[in-house]
PDB file of C-alpha atoms in Angstrom:
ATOM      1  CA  UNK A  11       7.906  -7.287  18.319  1.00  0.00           C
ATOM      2  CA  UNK A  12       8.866  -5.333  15.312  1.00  0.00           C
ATOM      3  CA  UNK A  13       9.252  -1.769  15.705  1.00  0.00           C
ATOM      4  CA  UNK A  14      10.835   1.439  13.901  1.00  0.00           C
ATOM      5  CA  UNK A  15      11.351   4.247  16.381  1.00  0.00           C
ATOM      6  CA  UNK A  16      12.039   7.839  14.444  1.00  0.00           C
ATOM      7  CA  UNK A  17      13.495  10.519  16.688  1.00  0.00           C
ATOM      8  CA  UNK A  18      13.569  13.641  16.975  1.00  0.00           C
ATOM      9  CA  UNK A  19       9.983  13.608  16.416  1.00  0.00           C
ATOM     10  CA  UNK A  20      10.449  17.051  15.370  1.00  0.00           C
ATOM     11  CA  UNK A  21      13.463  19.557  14.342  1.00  0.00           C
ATOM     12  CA  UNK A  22      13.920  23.122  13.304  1.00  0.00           C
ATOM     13  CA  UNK A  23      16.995  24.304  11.564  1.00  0.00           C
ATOM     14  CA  UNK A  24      18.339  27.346  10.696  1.00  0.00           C
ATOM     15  CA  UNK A  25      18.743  27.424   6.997  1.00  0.00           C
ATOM     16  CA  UNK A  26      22.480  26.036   6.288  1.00  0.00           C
ATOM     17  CA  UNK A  27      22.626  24.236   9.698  1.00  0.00           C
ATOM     18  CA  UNK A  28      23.017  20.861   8.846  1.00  0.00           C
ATOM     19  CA  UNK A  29      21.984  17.850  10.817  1.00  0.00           C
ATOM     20  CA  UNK A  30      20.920  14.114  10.914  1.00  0.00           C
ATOM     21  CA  UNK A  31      17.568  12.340  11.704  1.00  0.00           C
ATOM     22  CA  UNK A  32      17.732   8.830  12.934  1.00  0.00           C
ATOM     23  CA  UNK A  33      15.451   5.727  12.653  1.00  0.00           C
ATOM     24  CA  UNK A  34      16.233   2.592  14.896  1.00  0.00           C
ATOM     25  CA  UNK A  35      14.695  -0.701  13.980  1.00  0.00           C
ATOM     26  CA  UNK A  36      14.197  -4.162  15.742  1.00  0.00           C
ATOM     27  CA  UNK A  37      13.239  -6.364  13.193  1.00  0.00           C
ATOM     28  CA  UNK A  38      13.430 -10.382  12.495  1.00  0.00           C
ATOM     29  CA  UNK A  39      16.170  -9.863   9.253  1.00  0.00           C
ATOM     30  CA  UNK A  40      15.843  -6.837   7.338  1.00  0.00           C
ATOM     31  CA  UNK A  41      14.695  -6.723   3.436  1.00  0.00           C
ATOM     32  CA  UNK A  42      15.059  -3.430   3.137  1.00  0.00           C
ATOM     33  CA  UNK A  43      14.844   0.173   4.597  1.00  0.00           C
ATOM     34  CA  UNK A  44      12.859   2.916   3.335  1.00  0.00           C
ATOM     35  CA  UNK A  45      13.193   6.824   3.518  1.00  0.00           C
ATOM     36  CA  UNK A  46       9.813   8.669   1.982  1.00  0.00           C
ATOM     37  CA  UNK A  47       9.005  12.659   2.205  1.00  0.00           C
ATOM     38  CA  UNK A  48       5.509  13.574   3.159  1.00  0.00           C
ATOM     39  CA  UNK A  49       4.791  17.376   2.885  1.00  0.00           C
ATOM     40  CA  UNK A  50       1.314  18.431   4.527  1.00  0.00           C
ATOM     41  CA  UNK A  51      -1.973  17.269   2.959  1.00  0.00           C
ATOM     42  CA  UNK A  52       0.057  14.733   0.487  1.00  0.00           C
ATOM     43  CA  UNK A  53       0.932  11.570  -0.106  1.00  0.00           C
ATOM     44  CA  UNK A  54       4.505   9.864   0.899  1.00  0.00           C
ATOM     45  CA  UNK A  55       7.169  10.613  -1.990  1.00  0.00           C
ATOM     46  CA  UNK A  56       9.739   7.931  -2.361  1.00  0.00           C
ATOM     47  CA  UNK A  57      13.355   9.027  -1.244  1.00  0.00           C
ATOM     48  CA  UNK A  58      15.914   5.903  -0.716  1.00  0.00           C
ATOM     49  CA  UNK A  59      16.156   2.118  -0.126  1.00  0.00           C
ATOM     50  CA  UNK A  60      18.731   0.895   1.749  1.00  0.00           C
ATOM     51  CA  UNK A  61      19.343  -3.319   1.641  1.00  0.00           C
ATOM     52  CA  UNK A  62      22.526  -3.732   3.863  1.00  0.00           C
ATOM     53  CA  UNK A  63      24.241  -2.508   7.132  1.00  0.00           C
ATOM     54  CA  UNK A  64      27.381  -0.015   5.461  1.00  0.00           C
ATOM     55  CA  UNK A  65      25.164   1.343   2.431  1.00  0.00           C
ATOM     56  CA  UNK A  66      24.602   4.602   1.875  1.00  0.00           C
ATOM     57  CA  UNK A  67      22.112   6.951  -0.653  1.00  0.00           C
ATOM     58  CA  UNK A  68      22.696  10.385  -1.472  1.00  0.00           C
ATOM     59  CA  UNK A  69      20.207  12.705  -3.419  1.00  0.00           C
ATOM     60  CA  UNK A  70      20.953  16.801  -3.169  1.00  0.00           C
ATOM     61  CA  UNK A  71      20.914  17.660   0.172  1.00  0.00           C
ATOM     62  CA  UNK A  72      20.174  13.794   1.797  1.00  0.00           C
ATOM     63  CA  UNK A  73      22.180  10.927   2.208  1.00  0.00           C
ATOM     64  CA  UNK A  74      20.918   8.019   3.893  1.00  0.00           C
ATOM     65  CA  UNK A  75      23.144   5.508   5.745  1.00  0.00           C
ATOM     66  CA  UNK A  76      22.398   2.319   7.241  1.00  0.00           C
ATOM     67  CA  UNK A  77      23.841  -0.236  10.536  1.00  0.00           C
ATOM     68  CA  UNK A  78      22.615  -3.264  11.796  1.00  0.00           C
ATOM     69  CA  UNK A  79      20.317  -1.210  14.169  1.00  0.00           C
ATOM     70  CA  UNK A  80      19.532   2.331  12.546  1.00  0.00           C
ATOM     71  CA  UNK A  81      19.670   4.543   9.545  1.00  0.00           C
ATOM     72  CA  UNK A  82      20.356   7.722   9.497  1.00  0.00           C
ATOM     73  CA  UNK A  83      19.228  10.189   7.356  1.00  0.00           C
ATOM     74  CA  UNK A  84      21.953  13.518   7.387  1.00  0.00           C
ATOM     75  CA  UNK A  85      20.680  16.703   6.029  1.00  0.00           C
ATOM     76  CA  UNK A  86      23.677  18.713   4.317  1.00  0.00           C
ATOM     77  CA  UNK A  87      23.250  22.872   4.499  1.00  0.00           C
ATOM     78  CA  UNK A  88      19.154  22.182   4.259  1.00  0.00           C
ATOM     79  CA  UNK A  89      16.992  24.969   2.341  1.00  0.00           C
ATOM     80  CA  UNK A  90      13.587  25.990   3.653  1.00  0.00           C
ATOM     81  CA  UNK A  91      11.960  23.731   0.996  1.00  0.00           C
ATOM     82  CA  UNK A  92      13.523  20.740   2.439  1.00  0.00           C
ATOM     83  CA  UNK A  93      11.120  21.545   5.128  1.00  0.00           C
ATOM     84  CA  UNK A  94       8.711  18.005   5.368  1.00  0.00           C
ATOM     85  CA  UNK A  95       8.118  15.380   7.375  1.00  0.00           C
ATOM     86  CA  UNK A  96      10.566  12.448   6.794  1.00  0.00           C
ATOM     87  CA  UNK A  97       9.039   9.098   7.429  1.00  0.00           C
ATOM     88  CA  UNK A  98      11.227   5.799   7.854  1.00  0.00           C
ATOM     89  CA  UNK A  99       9.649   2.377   7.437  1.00  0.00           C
ATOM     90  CA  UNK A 100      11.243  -1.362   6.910  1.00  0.00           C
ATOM     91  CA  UNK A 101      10.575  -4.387   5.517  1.00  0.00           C
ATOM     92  CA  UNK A 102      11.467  -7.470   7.129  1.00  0.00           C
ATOM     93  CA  UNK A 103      12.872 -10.417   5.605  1.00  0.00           C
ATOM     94  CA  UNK A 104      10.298 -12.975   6.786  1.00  0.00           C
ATOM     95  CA  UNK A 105       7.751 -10.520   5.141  1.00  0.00           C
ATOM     96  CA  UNK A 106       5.665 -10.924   2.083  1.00  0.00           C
ATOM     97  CA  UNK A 107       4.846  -7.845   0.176  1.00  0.00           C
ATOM     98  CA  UNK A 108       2.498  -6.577   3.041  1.00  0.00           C
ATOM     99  CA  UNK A 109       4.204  -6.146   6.085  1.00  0.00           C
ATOM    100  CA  UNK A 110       5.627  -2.706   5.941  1.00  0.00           C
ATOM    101  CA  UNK A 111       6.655  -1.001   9.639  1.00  0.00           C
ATOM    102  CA  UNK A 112       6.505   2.517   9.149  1.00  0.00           C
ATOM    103  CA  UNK A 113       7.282   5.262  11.612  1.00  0.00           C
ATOM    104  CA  UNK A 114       5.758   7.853  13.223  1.00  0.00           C
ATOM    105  CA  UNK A 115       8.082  10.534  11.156  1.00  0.00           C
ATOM    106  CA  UNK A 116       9.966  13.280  11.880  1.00  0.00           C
ATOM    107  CA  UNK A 117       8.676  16.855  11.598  1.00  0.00           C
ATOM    108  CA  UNK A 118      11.529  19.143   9.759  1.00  0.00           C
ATOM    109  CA  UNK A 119      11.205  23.059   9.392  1.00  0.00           C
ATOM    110  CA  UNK A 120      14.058  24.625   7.767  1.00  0.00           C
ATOM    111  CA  UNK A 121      13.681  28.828   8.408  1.00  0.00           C
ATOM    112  CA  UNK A 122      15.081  31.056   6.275  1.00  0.00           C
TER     113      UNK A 122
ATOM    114  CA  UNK B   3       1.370   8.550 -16.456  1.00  0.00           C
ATOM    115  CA  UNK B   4      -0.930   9.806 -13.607  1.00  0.00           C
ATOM    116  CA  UNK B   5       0.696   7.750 -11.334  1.00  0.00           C
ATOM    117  CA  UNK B   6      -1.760   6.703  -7.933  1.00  0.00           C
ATOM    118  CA  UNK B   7      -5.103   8.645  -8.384  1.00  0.00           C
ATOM    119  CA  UNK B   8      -7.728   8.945  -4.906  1.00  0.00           C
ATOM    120  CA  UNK B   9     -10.524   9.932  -5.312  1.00  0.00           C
ATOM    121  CA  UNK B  10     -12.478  11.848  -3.193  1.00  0.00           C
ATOM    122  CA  UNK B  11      -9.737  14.682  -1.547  1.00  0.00           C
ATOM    123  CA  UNK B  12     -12.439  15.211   1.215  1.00  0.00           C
ATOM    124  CA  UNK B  13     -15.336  13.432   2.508  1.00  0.00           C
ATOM    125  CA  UNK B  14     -17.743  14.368   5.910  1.00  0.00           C
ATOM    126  CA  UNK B  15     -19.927  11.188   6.801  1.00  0.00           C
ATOM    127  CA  UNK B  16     -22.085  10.356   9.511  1.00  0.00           C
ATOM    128  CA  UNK B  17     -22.212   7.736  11.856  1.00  0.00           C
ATOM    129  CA  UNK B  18     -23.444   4.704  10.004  1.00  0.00           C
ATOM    130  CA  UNK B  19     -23.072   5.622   6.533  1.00  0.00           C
ATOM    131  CA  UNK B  20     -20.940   3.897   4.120  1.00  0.00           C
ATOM    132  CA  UNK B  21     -18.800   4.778   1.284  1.00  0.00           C
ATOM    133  CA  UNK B  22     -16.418   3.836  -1.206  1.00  0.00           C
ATOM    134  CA  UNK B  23     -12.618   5.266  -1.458  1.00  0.00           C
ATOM    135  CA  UNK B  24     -11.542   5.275  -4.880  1.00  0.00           C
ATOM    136  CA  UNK B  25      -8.313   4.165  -5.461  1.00  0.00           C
ATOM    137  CA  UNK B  26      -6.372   3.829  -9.587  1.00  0.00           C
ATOM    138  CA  UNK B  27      -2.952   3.323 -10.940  1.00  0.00           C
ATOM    139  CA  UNK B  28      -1.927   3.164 -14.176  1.00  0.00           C
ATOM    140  CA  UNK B  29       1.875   2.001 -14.061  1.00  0.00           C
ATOM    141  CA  UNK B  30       0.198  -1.386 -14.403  1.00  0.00           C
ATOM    142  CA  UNK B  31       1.816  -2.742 -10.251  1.00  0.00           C
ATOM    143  CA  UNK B  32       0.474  -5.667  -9.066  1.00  0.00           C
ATOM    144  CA  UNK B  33       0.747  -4.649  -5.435  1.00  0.00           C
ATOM    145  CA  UNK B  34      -1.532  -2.146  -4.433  1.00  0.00           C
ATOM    146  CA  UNK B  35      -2.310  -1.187  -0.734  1.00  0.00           C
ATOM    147  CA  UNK B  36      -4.134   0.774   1.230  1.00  0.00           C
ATOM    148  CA  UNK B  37      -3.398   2.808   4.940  1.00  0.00           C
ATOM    149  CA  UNK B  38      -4.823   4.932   7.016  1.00  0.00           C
ATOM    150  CA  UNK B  39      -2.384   7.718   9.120  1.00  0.00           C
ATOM    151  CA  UNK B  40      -3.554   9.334  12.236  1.00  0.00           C
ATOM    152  CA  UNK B  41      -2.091  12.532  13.861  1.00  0.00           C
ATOM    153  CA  UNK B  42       1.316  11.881  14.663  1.00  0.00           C
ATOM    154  CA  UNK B  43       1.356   7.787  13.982  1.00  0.00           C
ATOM    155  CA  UNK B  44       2.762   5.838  11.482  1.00  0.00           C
ATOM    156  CA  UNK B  45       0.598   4.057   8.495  1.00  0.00           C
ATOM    157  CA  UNK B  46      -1.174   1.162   9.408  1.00  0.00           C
ATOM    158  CA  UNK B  47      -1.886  -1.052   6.505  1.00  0.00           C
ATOM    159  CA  UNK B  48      -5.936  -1.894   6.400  1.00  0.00           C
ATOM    160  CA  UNK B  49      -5.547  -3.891   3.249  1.00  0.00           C
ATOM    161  CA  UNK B  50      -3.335  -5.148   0.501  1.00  0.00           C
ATOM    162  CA  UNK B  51      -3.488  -7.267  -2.894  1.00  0.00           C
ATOM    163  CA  UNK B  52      -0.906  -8.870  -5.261  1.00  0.00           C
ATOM    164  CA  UNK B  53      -3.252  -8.796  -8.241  1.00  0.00           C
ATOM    165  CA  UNK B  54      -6.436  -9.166  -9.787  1.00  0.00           C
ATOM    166  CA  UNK B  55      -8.706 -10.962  -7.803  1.00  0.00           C
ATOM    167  CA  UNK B  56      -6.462 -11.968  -4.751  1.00  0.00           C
ATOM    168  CA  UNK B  57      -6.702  -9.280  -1.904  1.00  0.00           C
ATOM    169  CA  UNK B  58      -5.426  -9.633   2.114  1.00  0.00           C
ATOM    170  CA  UNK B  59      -6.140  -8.487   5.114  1.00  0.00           C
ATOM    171  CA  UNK B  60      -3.363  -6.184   7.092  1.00  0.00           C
ATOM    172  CA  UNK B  61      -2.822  -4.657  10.456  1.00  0.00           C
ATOM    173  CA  UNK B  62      -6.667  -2.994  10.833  1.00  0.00           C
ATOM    174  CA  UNK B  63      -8.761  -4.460   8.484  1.00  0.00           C
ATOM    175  CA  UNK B  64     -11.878  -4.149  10.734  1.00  0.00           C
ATOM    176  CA  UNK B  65     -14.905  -2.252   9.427  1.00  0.00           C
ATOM    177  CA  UNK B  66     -13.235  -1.676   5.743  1.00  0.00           C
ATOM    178  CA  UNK B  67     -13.555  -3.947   2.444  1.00  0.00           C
ATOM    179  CA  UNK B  68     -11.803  -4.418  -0.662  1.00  0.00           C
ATOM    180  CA  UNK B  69     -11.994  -5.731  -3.841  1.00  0.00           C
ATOM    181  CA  UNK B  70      -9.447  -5.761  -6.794  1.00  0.00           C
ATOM    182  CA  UNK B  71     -11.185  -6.658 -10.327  1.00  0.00           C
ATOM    183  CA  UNK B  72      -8.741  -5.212 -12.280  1.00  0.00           C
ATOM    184  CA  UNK B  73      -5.075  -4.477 -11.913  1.00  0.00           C
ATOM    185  CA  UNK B  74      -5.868  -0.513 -12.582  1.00  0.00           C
ATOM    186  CA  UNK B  75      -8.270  -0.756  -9.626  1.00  0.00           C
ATOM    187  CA  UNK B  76      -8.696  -1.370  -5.641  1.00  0.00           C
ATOM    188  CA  UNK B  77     -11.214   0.474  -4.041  1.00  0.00           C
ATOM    189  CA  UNK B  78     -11.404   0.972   0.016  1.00  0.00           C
ATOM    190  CA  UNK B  79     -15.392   0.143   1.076  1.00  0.00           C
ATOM    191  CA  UNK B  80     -16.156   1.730   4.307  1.00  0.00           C
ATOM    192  CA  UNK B  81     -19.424  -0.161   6.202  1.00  0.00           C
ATOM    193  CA  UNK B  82     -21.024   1.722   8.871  1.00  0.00           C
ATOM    194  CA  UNK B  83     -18.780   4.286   9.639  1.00  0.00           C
ATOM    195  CA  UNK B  84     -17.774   5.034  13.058  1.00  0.00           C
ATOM    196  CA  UNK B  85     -15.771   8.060  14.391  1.00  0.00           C
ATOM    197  CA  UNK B  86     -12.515   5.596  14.730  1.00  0.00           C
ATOM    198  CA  UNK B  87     -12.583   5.686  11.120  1.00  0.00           C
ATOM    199  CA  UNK B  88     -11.634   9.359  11.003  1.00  0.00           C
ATOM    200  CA  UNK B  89      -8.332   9.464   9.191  1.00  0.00           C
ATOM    201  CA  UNK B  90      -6.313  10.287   5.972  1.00  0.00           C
ATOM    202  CA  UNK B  91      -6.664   7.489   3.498  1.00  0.00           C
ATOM    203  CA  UNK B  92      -3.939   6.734   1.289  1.00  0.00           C
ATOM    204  CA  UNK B  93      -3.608   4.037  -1.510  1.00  0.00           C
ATOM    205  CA  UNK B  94      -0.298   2.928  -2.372  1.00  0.00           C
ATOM    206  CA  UNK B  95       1.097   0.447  -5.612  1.00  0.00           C
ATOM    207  CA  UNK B  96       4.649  -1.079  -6.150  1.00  0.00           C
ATOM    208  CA  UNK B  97       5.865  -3.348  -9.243  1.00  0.00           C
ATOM    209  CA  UNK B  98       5.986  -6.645  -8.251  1.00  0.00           C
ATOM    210  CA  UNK B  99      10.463  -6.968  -9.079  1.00  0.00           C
ATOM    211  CA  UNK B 100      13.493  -8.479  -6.678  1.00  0.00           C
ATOM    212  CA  UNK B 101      14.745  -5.570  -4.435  1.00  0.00           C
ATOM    213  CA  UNK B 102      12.417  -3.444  -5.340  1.00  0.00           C
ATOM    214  CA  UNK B 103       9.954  -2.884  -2.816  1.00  0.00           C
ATOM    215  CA  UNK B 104       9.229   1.481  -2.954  1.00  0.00           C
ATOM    216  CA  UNK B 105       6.132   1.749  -3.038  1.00  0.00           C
ATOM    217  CA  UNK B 106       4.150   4.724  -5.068  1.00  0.00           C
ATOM    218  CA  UNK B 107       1.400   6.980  -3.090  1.00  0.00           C
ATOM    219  CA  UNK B 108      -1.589   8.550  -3.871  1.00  0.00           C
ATOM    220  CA  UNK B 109      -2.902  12.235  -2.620  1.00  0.00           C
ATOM    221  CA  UNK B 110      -4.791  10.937   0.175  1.00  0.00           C
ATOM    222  CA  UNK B 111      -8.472  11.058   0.992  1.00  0.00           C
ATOM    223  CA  UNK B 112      -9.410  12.766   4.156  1.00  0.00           C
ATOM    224  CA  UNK B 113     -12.332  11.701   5.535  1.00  0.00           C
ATOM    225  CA  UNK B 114     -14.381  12.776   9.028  1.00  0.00           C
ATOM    226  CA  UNK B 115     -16.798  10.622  10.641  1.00  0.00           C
ATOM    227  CA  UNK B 116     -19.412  12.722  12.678  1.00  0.00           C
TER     228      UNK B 116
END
């Protein structure tokens, strides 16, 4: 069955401490991996794709980096507004433009 | 550009009413969907179109319709709501291109079934 698995499912850091999130997958082919931001009472806010194991994404403080099994999404000396939950989701390759798998997320806090 | 509107931000219902979510885009996507999120899960995808007039079912499509007259447009129709059905509502649209499949989400609509 296809699955994405995000763990921790939640993290506090000390502002500065940096730090990496992961997201496994077991998917049928992959089409492409997603990173999104969700702060509370909003929508999802598009962060990264990832197509291939060995890629990697940076934006500020993220970079995104994907294998054959997981991505990992490192957090370089995070701020307190980095604080959000981080969702992970795939597409698989067998998949027309519905199937999505997202994760359950992981909760970041960043204190000051 | 607005992006993905929802409208409402909040709705209370009670068991057996229905309603319409109100969903609008206006970077003219073909793909629209919508999910629901519960407490600490993942989306699940209710349902999905790739254009005018052609809509899908996804993962929980039970006790929900659609319809999609217009590409601007896809609203969520709730029949009968049941307390299940409590949940944050969000649309979602992505252009319809090779290797690009982000996808672009609205607010949310939060909606209690009592």
């Amino acid at each position: 069955e296809d699955q994405v698995t995000q763990s921790p499912e939640a993290l506090r850091l000390q502002e500065g401490e940096s730090s990496s999130l992961n997201c496994s997958y077991t998917v049928s082919g992959l089409r492409g991996l997603f990173w999104y931001r969700q702060d509370p009472g909003k929508g999802p806010e598009f962060l990264f794709t990832l197509y291939s194991a060995g890629e990697e994404k940076e934006k500020e403080r993220l970079k995104a980096t994907l294998t054959k099994k997981e991505s990992f999404l490192h957090i370089t000396a995070p701020k307190p507004e980095d604080s959000a939950t981080y969702l992970c989701a795939v597409q698989p390759s067998y998949s027309s433009a519905s199937k999505i798998i997202f994760g359950s997320g992981t909760r970041l806090s960043i204190r000051p | 550009n607005a992006g993905v509107t929802q409208t409402p931000k909040f709705r209370i219902l009670k068991i057996g009413q229905s309603m319409t979510l109100q969903c609008a885009q206006d970077m003219n996507h073909n793909y629209m969907y919508w999910y629901r999120q519960d407490p600490g899960m993942g989306l699940k995808l209710i349902y999905y179109s790739v254009g005018a007039g052609i809509t899908d079912k996804g993962e929980v499509p039970n006790g929900y319709n659609v319809s999609r007259s217009t590409t601007e447009d896809f609203p969520l129709r709730l029949e009968l709501a049941a307390p299940s059905q409590t949940s944050v509502y969000f649309c979602a649209s992505r252009v319809n291109r090779d290797r690009v499949y982000e996808q672009y989400f609205g607010p949310g609509t939060r909606l209690t079934v009592t």
